[in-house]
Amino acid sequence: MPSDTAATRLASIRDRIARAARLADREPSEVTLVAVSKTHDADAIRPLIAAGQRVFGENRVQEAMAKWPDLRAETPDLVLHLVGQLQSNKAREAVETFDVIHAVDRPSLVTALARAMAESGRRPDCFIQVNIGDEPQKGGCAVNALPDLLAAVRAADLPVIGLMAVPPAGLEPAPYFALLAKLARDSGLPGLSIGMSDDFETAVTLGATHVRVGTALFGARA
């Protein structure tokens, strides 16, 4: 990153979120900024914590387990989101480590998470990931499979709060964000986890409740 400080970068992102929210006649407080700290070590994260950021995202369970216990001991009110794909055999660790899980995308994972929540007593909020661009290389359930997966999630009593998606790279994201917002409304779900460093302002104008920003806060991945 340039020589600007973590506090400066954080303030800039928050200002941009607030402007986008006001354009859409929304309150900026309706949008949660998830600072995606994947591949960045604790020393890169602490300046953002010092600047007031409390919500962070990680892609991998093992990476989070290695660095977040110490950070949480220093700052107990941190909230940790799992924003990457989750293997069913890591469900127990994910439930014990994270407060929110963004990539529930198949029945086998629903079963594993329900079991892990029952055993641990922890109940992280969950987003269902939708493969909004029907891309074979991406995780997420197909759009037409969403009703069945949502029914399975509700039958398993997972605390589902919304939908998550990553639009196809290189294409205008707005139509994909709008489609996900409609799917969420039709499903009776209030949460919408959309928008990253390049498109979070568009996401906010189209109803994002959570934006996942990494590069704009931390710089290029290590």
PDB file of C-alpha atoms in Angstrom:
ATOM      1  CA  MET A   1       0.000   0.000   0.000  1.00  0.00           C
ATOM      2  CA  PRO A   2       1.076   3.622  -0.281  1.00  0.00           C
ATOM      3  CA  SER A   3       2.344   5.365   2.813  1.00  0.00           C
ATOM      4  CA  ASP A   4      -1.179   6.294   3.938  1.00  0.00           C
ATOM      5  CA  THR A   5      -2.192   4.879   7.277  1.00  0.00           C
ATOM      6  CA  ALA A   6      -4.655   2.152   8.143  1.00  0.00           C
ATOM      7  CA  ALA A   7      -6.854   4.778   9.776  1.00  0.00           C
ATOM      8  CA  THR A   8      -6.868   6.864   6.574  1.00  0.00           C
ATOM      9  CA  ARG A   9      -7.761   3.895   4.388  1.00  0.00           C
ATOM     10  CA  LEU A  10     -10.499   2.799   6.788  1.00  0.00           C
ATOM     11  CA  ALA A  11     -11.989   6.298   6.951  1.00  0.00           C
ATOM     12  CA  SER A  12     -11.992   6.533   3.152  1.00  0.00           C
ATOM     13  CA  ILE A  13     -13.823   3.211   2.738  1.00  0.00           C
ATOM     14  CA  ARG A  14     -16.362   4.156   5.395  1.00  0.00           C
ATOM     15  CA  ASP A  15     -16.950   7.507   3.709  1.00  0.00           C
ATOM     16  CA  ARG A  16     -17.522   5.818   0.366  1.00  0.00           C
ATOM     17  CA  ILE A  17     -19.969   3.360   1.934  1.00  0.00           C
ATOM     18  CA  ALA A  18     -21.835   6.246   3.558  1.00  0.00           C
ATOM     19  CA  ARG A  19     -22.077   8.200   0.282  1.00  0.00           C
ATOM     20  CA  ALA A  20     -23.334   5.146  -1.603  1.00  0.00           C
ATOM     21  CA  ALA A  21     -25.877   4.431   1.116  1.00  0.00           C
ATOM     22  CA  ARG A  22     -27.231   7.972   1.039  1.00  0.00           C
ATOM     23  CA  LEU A  23     -27.560   7.795  -2.756  1.00  0.00           C
ATOM     24  CA  ALA A  24     -29.866   4.817  -2.248  1.00  0.00           C
ATOM     25  CA  ASP A  25     -31.765   6.531   0.596  1.00  0.00           C
ATOM     26  CA  ARG A  26     -30.286   4.111   3.096  1.00  0.00           C
ATOM     27  CA  GLU A  27     -28.623   4.640   6.451  1.00  0.00           C
ATOM     28  CA  PRO A  28     -24.859   3.932   6.409  1.00  0.00           C
ATOM     29  CA  SER A  29     -25.353   2.004   9.646  1.00  0.00           C
ATOM     30  CA  GLU A  30     -27.292  -0.613   7.654  1.00  0.00           C
ATOM     31  CA  VAL A  31     -24.015  -1.736   6.024  1.00  0.00           C
ATOM     32  CA  THR A  32     -21.396  -3.804   7.853  1.00  0.00           C
ATOM     33  CA  LEU A  33     -17.848  -3.447   6.577  1.00  0.00           C
ATOM     34  CA  VAL A  34     -16.085  -6.824   6.771  1.00  0.00           C
ATOM     35  CA  ALA A  35     -12.313  -6.214   6.540  1.00  0.00           C
ATOM     36  CA  VAL A  36     -11.010  -9.310   4.742  1.00  0.00           C
ATOM     37  CA  SER A  37      -7.632 -10.028   6.294  1.00  0.00           C
ATOM     38  CA  LYS A  38      -6.819 -13.316   4.526  1.00  0.00           C
ATOM     39  CA  THR A  39      -3.062 -13.875   4.023  1.00  0.00           C
ATOM     40  CA  HIS A  40      -2.246 -10.824   6.174  1.00  0.00           C
ATOM     41  CA  ASP A  41      -0.586 -11.408   9.520  1.00  0.00           C
ATOM     42  CA  ALA A  42      -1.533 -10.041  12.925  1.00  0.00           C
ATOM     43  CA  ASP A  43       0.870  -7.110  12.607  1.00  0.00           C
ATOM     44  CA  ALA A  44      -0.998  -5.960   9.485  1.00  0.00           C
ATOM     45  CA  ILE A  45      -4.364  -6.358  11.215  1.00  0.00           C
ATOM     46  CA  ARG A  46      -3.619  -4.547  14.492  1.00  0.00           C
ATOM     47  CA  PRO A  47      -3.471  -1.031  12.943  1.00  0.00           C
ATOM     48  CA  LEU A  48      -7.026  -1.445  11.619  1.00  0.00           C
ATOM     49  CA  ILE A  49      -8.180  -2.641  15.025  1.00  0.00           C
ATOM     50  CA  ALA A  50      -6.497   0.397  16.567  1.00  0.00           C
ATOM     51  CA  ALA A  51      -8.369   2.589  14.050  1.00  0.00           C
ATOM     52  CA  GLY A  52     -11.691   1.180  15.245  1.00  0.00           C
ATOM     53  CA  GLN A  53     -12.466  -1.691  12.854  1.00  0.00           C
ATOM     54  CA  ARG A  54     -14.038  -4.623  14.684  1.00  0.00           C
ATOM     55  CA  VAL A  55     -15.426  -6.918  11.953  1.00  0.00           C
ATOM     56  CA  PHE A  56     -12.967  -9.051   9.987  1.00  0.00           C
ATOM     57  CA  GLY A  57     -13.149 -11.837   7.424  1.00  0.00           C
ATOM     58  CA  GLU A  58     -10.948 -14.850   6.739  1.00  0.00           C
ATOM     59  CA  ASN A  59     -11.000 -17.363   3.893  1.00  0.00           C
ATOM     60  CA  ARG A  60      -9.533 -20.385   5.634  1.00  0.00           C
ATOM     61  CA  VAL A  61     -10.367 -21.994   8.949  1.00  0.00           C
ATOM     62  CA  GLN A  62      -6.798 -23.057   9.733  1.00  0.00           C
ATOM     63  CA  GLU A  63      -5.377 -19.611   9.012  1.00  0.00           C
ATOM     64  CA  ALA A  64      -7.960 -17.995  11.276  1.00  0.00           C
ATOM     65  CA  MET A  65      -7.295 -20.468  14.082  1.00  0.00           C
ATOM     66  CA  ALA A  66      -3.597 -19.610  13.931  1.00  0.00           C
ATOM     67  CA  LYS A  67      -3.821 -15.836  14.258  1.00  0.00           C
ATOM     68  CA  TRP A  68      -7.144 -14.775  15.776  1.00  0.00           C
ATOM     69  CA  PRO A  69      -7.009 -16.227  19.326  1.00  0.00           C
ATOM     70  CA  ASP A  70      -4.231 -13.781  20.280  1.00  0.00           C
ATOM     71  CA  LEU A  71      -5.935 -10.850  18.536  1.00  0.00           C
ATOM     72  CA  ARG A  72      -9.224 -11.624  20.272  1.00  0.00           C
ATOM     73  CA  ALA A  73      -7.478 -11.892  23.621  1.00  0.00           C
ATOM     74  CA  GLU A  74      -6.160  -8.365  23.036  1.00  0.00           C
ATOM     75  CA  THR A  75      -9.497  -7.005  21.746  1.00  0.00           C
ATOM     76  CA  PRO A  76     -12.423  -9.148  22.958  1.00  0.00           C
ATOM     77  CA  ASP A  77     -15.186  -7.447  20.949  1.00  0.00           C
ATOM     78  CA  LEU A  78     -13.905  -8.516  17.526  1.00  0.00           C
ATOM     79  CA  VAL A  79     -16.358 -10.264  15.182  1.00  0.00           C
ATOM     80  CA  LEU A  80     -14.980 -12.842  12.762  1.00  0.00           C
ATOM     81  CA  HIS A  81     -16.596 -13.892   9.469  1.00  0.00           C
ATOM     82  CA  LEU A  82     -15.661 -16.923   7.365  1.00  0.00           C
ATOM     83  CA  VAL A  83     -15.971 -15.647   3.796  1.00  0.00           C
ATOM     84  CA  GLY A  84     -14.301 -18.526   1.915  1.00  0.00           C
ATOM     85  CA  GLN A  85     -15.415 -22.021   0.977  1.00  0.00           C
ATOM     86  CA  LEU A  86     -15.903 -24.435   3.854  1.00  0.00           C
ATOM     87  CA  GLN A  87     -15.199 -28.170   3.745  1.00  0.00           C
ATOM     88  CA  SER A  88     -17.669 -30.253   5.697  1.00  0.00           C
ATOM     89  CA  ASN A  89     -14.864 -31.820   7.733  1.00  0.00           C
ATOM     90  CA  LYS A  90     -13.921 -28.358   9.001  1.00  0.00           C
ATOM     91  CA  ALA A  91     -17.457 -27.500  10.150  1.00  0.00           C
ATOM     92  CA  ARG A  92     -16.721 -28.051  13.846  1.00  0.00           C
ATOM     93  CA  GLU A  93     -13.641 -25.790  13.796  1.00  0.00           C
ATOM     94  CA  ALA A  94     -15.541 -23.160  11.797  1.00  0.00           C
ATOM     95  CA  VAL A  95     -18.443 -23.107  14.264  1.00  0.00           C
ATOM     96  CA  GLU A  96     -16.042 -22.783  17.187  1.00  0.00           C
ATOM     97  CA  THR A  97     -13.927 -20.045  15.536  1.00  0.00           C
ATOM     98  CA  PHE A  98     -16.297 -17.812  13.565  1.00  0.00           C
ATOM     99  CA  ASP A  99     -19.298 -15.657  14.430  1.00  0.00           C
ATOM    100  CA  VAL A 100     -20.686 -15.622  10.870  1.00  0.00           C
ATOM    101  CA  ILE A 101     -20.304 -18.171   8.031  1.00  0.00           C
ATOM    102  CA  HIS A 102     -20.865 -16.854   4.495  1.00  0.00           C
ATOM    103  CA  ALA A 103     -20.628 -19.890   2.238  1.00  0.00           C
ATOM    104  CA  VAL A 104     -23.287 -22.464   3.089  1.00  0.00           C
ATOM    105  CA  ASP A 105     -23.803 -23.983  -0.340  1.00  0.00           C
ATOM    106  CA  ARG A 106     -24.763 -27.698  -0.178  1.00  0.00           C
ATOM    107  CA  PRO A 107     -26.841 -30.120   1.884  1.00  0.00           C
ATOM    108  CA  SER A 108     -23.842 -32.061   3.238  1.00  0.00           C
ATOM    109  CA  LEU A 109     -22.433 -28.847   4.731  1.00  0.00           C
ATOM    110  CA  VAL A 110     -25.829 -28.013   6.237  1.00  0.00           C
ATOM    111  CA  THR A 111     -25.803 -31.394   8.002  1.00  0.00           C
ATOM    112  CA  ALA A 112     -22.230 -30.941   9.230  1.00  0.00           C
ATOM    113  CA  LEU A 113     -22.889 -27.425  10.526  1.00  0.00           C
ATOM    114  CA  ALA A 114     -26.093 -28.463  12.302  1.00  0.00           C
ATOM    115  CA  ARG A 115     -24.225 -31.269  14.060  1.00  0.00           C
ATOM    116  CA  ALA A 116     -21.331 -28.975  15.001  1.00  0.00           C
ATOM    117  CA  MET A 117     -23.696 -26.330  16.388  1.00  0.00           C
ATOM    118  CA  ALA A 118     -25.578 -28.914  18.436  1.00  0.00           C
ATOM    119  CA  GLU A 119     -22.338 -30.306  19.873  1.00  0.00           C
ATOM    120  CA  SER A 120     -20.628 -26.975  20.587  1.00  0.00           C
ATOM    121  CA  GLY A 121     -23.577 -24.843  21.650  1.00  0.00           C
ATOM    122  CA  ARG A 122     -22.352 -22.047  19.354  1.00  0.00           C
ATOM    123  CA  ARG A 123     -24.688 -20.823  16.601  1.00  0.00           C
ATOM    124  CA  PRO A 124     -22.920 -18.545  14.115  1.00  0.00           C
ATOM    125  CA  ASP A 125     -25.160 -16.667  11.705  1.00  0.00           C
ATOM    126  CA  CYS A 126     -25.118 -18.147   8.200  1.00  0.00           C
ATOM    127  CA  PHE A 127     -25.416 -16.878   4.646  1.00  0.00           C
ATOM    128  CA  ILE A 128     -26.316 -19.196   1.778  1.00  0.00           C
ATOM    129  CA  GLN A 129     -23.888 -18.737  -1.107  1.00  0.00           C
ATOM    130  CA  VAL A 130     -25.485 -18.598  -4.545  1.00  0.00           C
ATOM    131  CA  ASN A 131     -23.489 -19.187  -7.731  1.00  0.00           C
ATOM    132  CA  ILE A 132     -25.128 -16.129  -9.217  1.00  0.00           C
ATOM    133  CA  GLY A 133     -23.259 -16.299 -12.543  1.00  0.00           C
ATOM    134  CA  ASP A 134     -23.583 -20.079 -12.965  1.00  0.00           C
ATOM    135  CA  GLU A 135     -19.785 -20.432 -13.110  1.00  0.00           C
ATOM    136  CA  PRO A 136     -18.471 -24.014 -12.836  1.00  0.00           C
ATOM    137  CA  GLN A 137     -15.265 -22.971 -11.060  1.00  0.00           C
ATOM    138  CA  LYS A 138     -17.088 -21.170  -8.238  1.00  0.00           C
ATOM    139  CA  GLY A 139     -18.774 -22.402  -5.109  1.00  0.00           C
ATOM    140  CA  GLY A 140     -22.381 -21.685  -4.305  1.00  0.00           C
ATOM    141  CA  CYS A 141     -25.660 -23.380  -5.051  1.00  0.00           C
ATOM    142  CA  ALA A 142     -27.327 -22.906  -8.423  1.00  0.00           C
ATOM    143  CA  VAL A 143     -30.080 -20.301  -8.521  1.00  0.00           C
ATOM    144  CA  ASN A 144     -32.712 -22.943  -9.246  1.00  0.00           C
ATOM    145  CA  ALA A 145     -31.451 -25.065  -6.320  1.00  0.00           C
ATOM    146  CA  LEU A 146     -31.819 -22.254  -3.788  1.00  0.00           C
ATOM    147  CA  PRO A 147     -35.383 -23.081  -2.627  1.00  0.00           C
ATOM    148  CA  ASP A 148     -34.459 -26.676  -1.793  1.00  0.00           C
ATOM    149  CA  LEU A 149     -31.235 -25.686  -0.032  1.00  0.00           C
ATOM    150  CA  LEU A 150     -33.031 -22.982   1.947  1.00  0.00           C
ATOM    151  CA  ALA A 151     -35.643 -25.536   2.985  1.00  0.00           C
ATOM    152  CA  ALA A 152     -32.858 -27.866   4.169  1.00  0.00           C
ATOM    153  CA  VAL A 153     -31.188 -25.031   6.090  1.00  0.00           C
ATOM    154  CA  ARG A 154     -34.443 -24.139   7.821  1.00  0.00           C
ATOM    155  CA  ALA A 155     -35.271 -27.778   8.562  1.00  0.00           C
ATOM    156  CA  ALA A 156     -31.858 -28.135  10.210  1.00  0.00           C
ATOM    157  CA  ASP A 157     -32.558 -24.958  12.229  1.00  0.00           C
ATOM    158  CA  LEU A 158     -29.419 -23.181  11.077  1.00  0.00           C
ATOM    159  CA  PRO A 159     -29.525 -19.446  11.871  1.00  0.00           C
ATOM    160  CA  VAL A 160     -29.673 -18.275   8.249  1.00  0.00           C
ATOM    161  CA  ILE A 161     -29.721 -14.493   7.832  1.00  0.00           C
ATOM    162  CA  GLY A 162     -29.141 -13.891   4.129  1.00  0.00           C
ATOM    163  CA  LEU A 163     -27.564 -14.693   0.778  1.00  0.00           C
ATOM    164  CA  MET A 164     -24.001 -14.223  -0.439  1.00  0.00           C
ATOM    165  CA  ALA A 165     -22.544 -14.159  -3.951  1.00  0.00           C
ATOM    166  CA  VAL A 166     -19.500 -13.203  -5.988  1.00  0.00           C
ATOM    167  CA  PRO A 167     -20.442 -11.941  -9.473  1.00  0.00           C
ATOM    168  CA  PRO A 168     -18.459 -13.021 -12.546  1.00  0.00           C
ATOM    169  CA  ALA A 169     -15.144 -11.208 -12.910  1.00  0.00           C
ATOM    170  CA  GLY A 170     -14.909  -8.653 -15.687  1.00  0.00           C
ATOM    171  CA  LEU A 171     -18.656  -8.146 -16.058  1.00  0.00           C
ATOM    172  CA  GLU A 172     -20.861  -5.344 -14.772  1.00  0.00           C
ATOM    173  CA  PRO A 173     -21.824  -6.555 -11.274  1.00  0.00           C
ATOM    174  CA  ALA A 174     -25.056  -4.571 -10.847  1.00  0.00           C
ATOM    175  CA  PRO A 175     -27.414  -7.055 -12.583  1.00  0.00           C
ATOM    176  CA  TYR A 176     -26.022  -9.909 -10.491  1.00  0.00           C
ATOM    177  CA  PHE A 177     -26.326  -7.926  -7.260  1.00  0.00           C
ATOM    178  CA  ALA A 178     -29.894  -6.975  -8.181  1.00  0.00           C
ATOM    179  CA  LEU A 179     -30.786 -10.594  -8.910  1.00  0.00           C
ATOM    180  CA  LEU A 180     -29.382 -11.745  -5.562  1.00  0.00           C
ATOM    181  CA  ALA A 181     -31.294  -8.975  -3.786  1.00  0.00           C
ATOM    182  CA  LYS A 182     -34.516 -10.180  -5.423  1.00  0.00           C
ATOM    183  CA  LEU A 183     -33.782 -13.786  -4.446  1.00  0.00           C
ATOM    184  CA  ALA A 184     -33.191 -12.687  -0.860  1.00  0.00           C
ATOM    185  CA  ARG A 185     -36.453 -10.724  -0.765  1.00  0.00           C
ATOM    186  CA  ASP A 186     -38.381 -13.633  -2.276  1.00  0.00           C
ATOM    187  CA  SER A 187     -36.812 -15.934   0.328  1.00  0.00           C
ATOM    188  CA  GLY A 188     -37.678 -13.670   3.240  1.00  0.00           C
ATOM    189  CA  LEU A 189     -34.017 -13.112   4.105  1.00  0.00           C
ATOM    190  CA  PRO A 190     -32.799  -9.664   5.234  1.00  0.00           C
ATOM    191  CA  GLY A 191     -29.049 -10.115   4.728  1.00  0.00           C
ATOM    192  CA  LEU A 192     -27.112  -9.533   1.502  1.00  0.00           C
ATOM    193  CA  SER A 193     -23.364 -10.199   1.478  1.00  0.00           C
ATOM    194  CA  ILE A 194     -22.206  -8.656  -1.794  1.00  0.00           C
ATOM    195  CA  GLY A 195     -19.491  -6.265  -2.894  1.00  0.00           C
ATOM    196  CA  MET A 196     -15.706  -6.331  -2.632  1.00  0.00           C
ATOM    197  CA  SER A 197     -12.933  -3.769  -3.102  1.00  0.00           C
ATOM    198  CA  ASP A 198     -13.780  -3.001  -6.752  1.00  0.00           C
ATOM    199  CA  ASP A 199     -17.566  -2.865  -6.531  1.00  0.00           C
ATOM    200  CA  PHE A 200     -18.723  -2.341  -2.941  1.00  0.00           C
ATOM    201  CA  GLU A 201     -20.297   1.043  -3.689  1.00  0.00           C
ATOM    202  CA  THR A 202     -22.497  -0.510  -6.389  1.00  0.00           C
ATOM    203  CA  ALA A 203     -23.376  -3.272  -3.929  1.00  0.00           C
ATOM    204  CA  VAL A 204     -24.402  -0.766  -1.269  1.00  0.00           C
ATOM    205  CA  THR A 205     -26.716   1.068  -3.667  1.00  0.00           C
ATOM    206  CA  LEU A 206     -28.383  -2.274  -4.464  1.00  0.00           C
ATOM    207  CA  GLY A 207     -28.992  -3.319  -0.878  1.00  0.00           C
ATOM    208  CA  ALA A 208     -25.805  -4.882   0.504  1.00  0.00           C
ATOM    209  CA  THR A 209     -25.917  -5.373   4.257  1.00  0.00           C
ATOM    210  CA  HIS A 210     -22.336  -6.706   4.329  1.00  0.00           C
ATOM    211  CA  VAL A 211     -19.447  -5.724   2.035  1.00  0.00           C
ATOM    212  CA  ARG A 212     -16.233  -7.773   2.051  1.00  0.00           C
ATOM    213  CA  VAL A 213     -13.292  -5.436   1.475  1.00  0.00           C
ATOM    214  CA  GLY A 214      -9.706  -6.675   1.509  1.00  0.00           C
ATOM    215  CA  THR A 215      -7.316  -5.138  -1.012  1.00  0.00           C
ATOM    216  CA  ALA A 216      -8.593  -1.571  -0.555  1.00  0.00           C
ATOM    217  CA  LEU A 217      -7.827  -1.828   3.170  1.00  0.00           C
ATOM    218  CA  PHE A 218      -4.751  -4.056   3.286  1.00  0.00           C
ATOM    219  CA  GLY A 219      -3.147  -3.801  -0.122  1.00  0.00           C
ATOM    220  CA  ALA A 220      -2.266  -6.737  -2.352  1.00  0.00           C
ATOM    221  CA  ARG A 221      -2.334 -10.176  -0.801  1.00  0.00           C
ATOM    222  CA  ALA A 222       0.904 -11.551   0.583  1.00  0.00           C
TER     223      ALA A 222
END
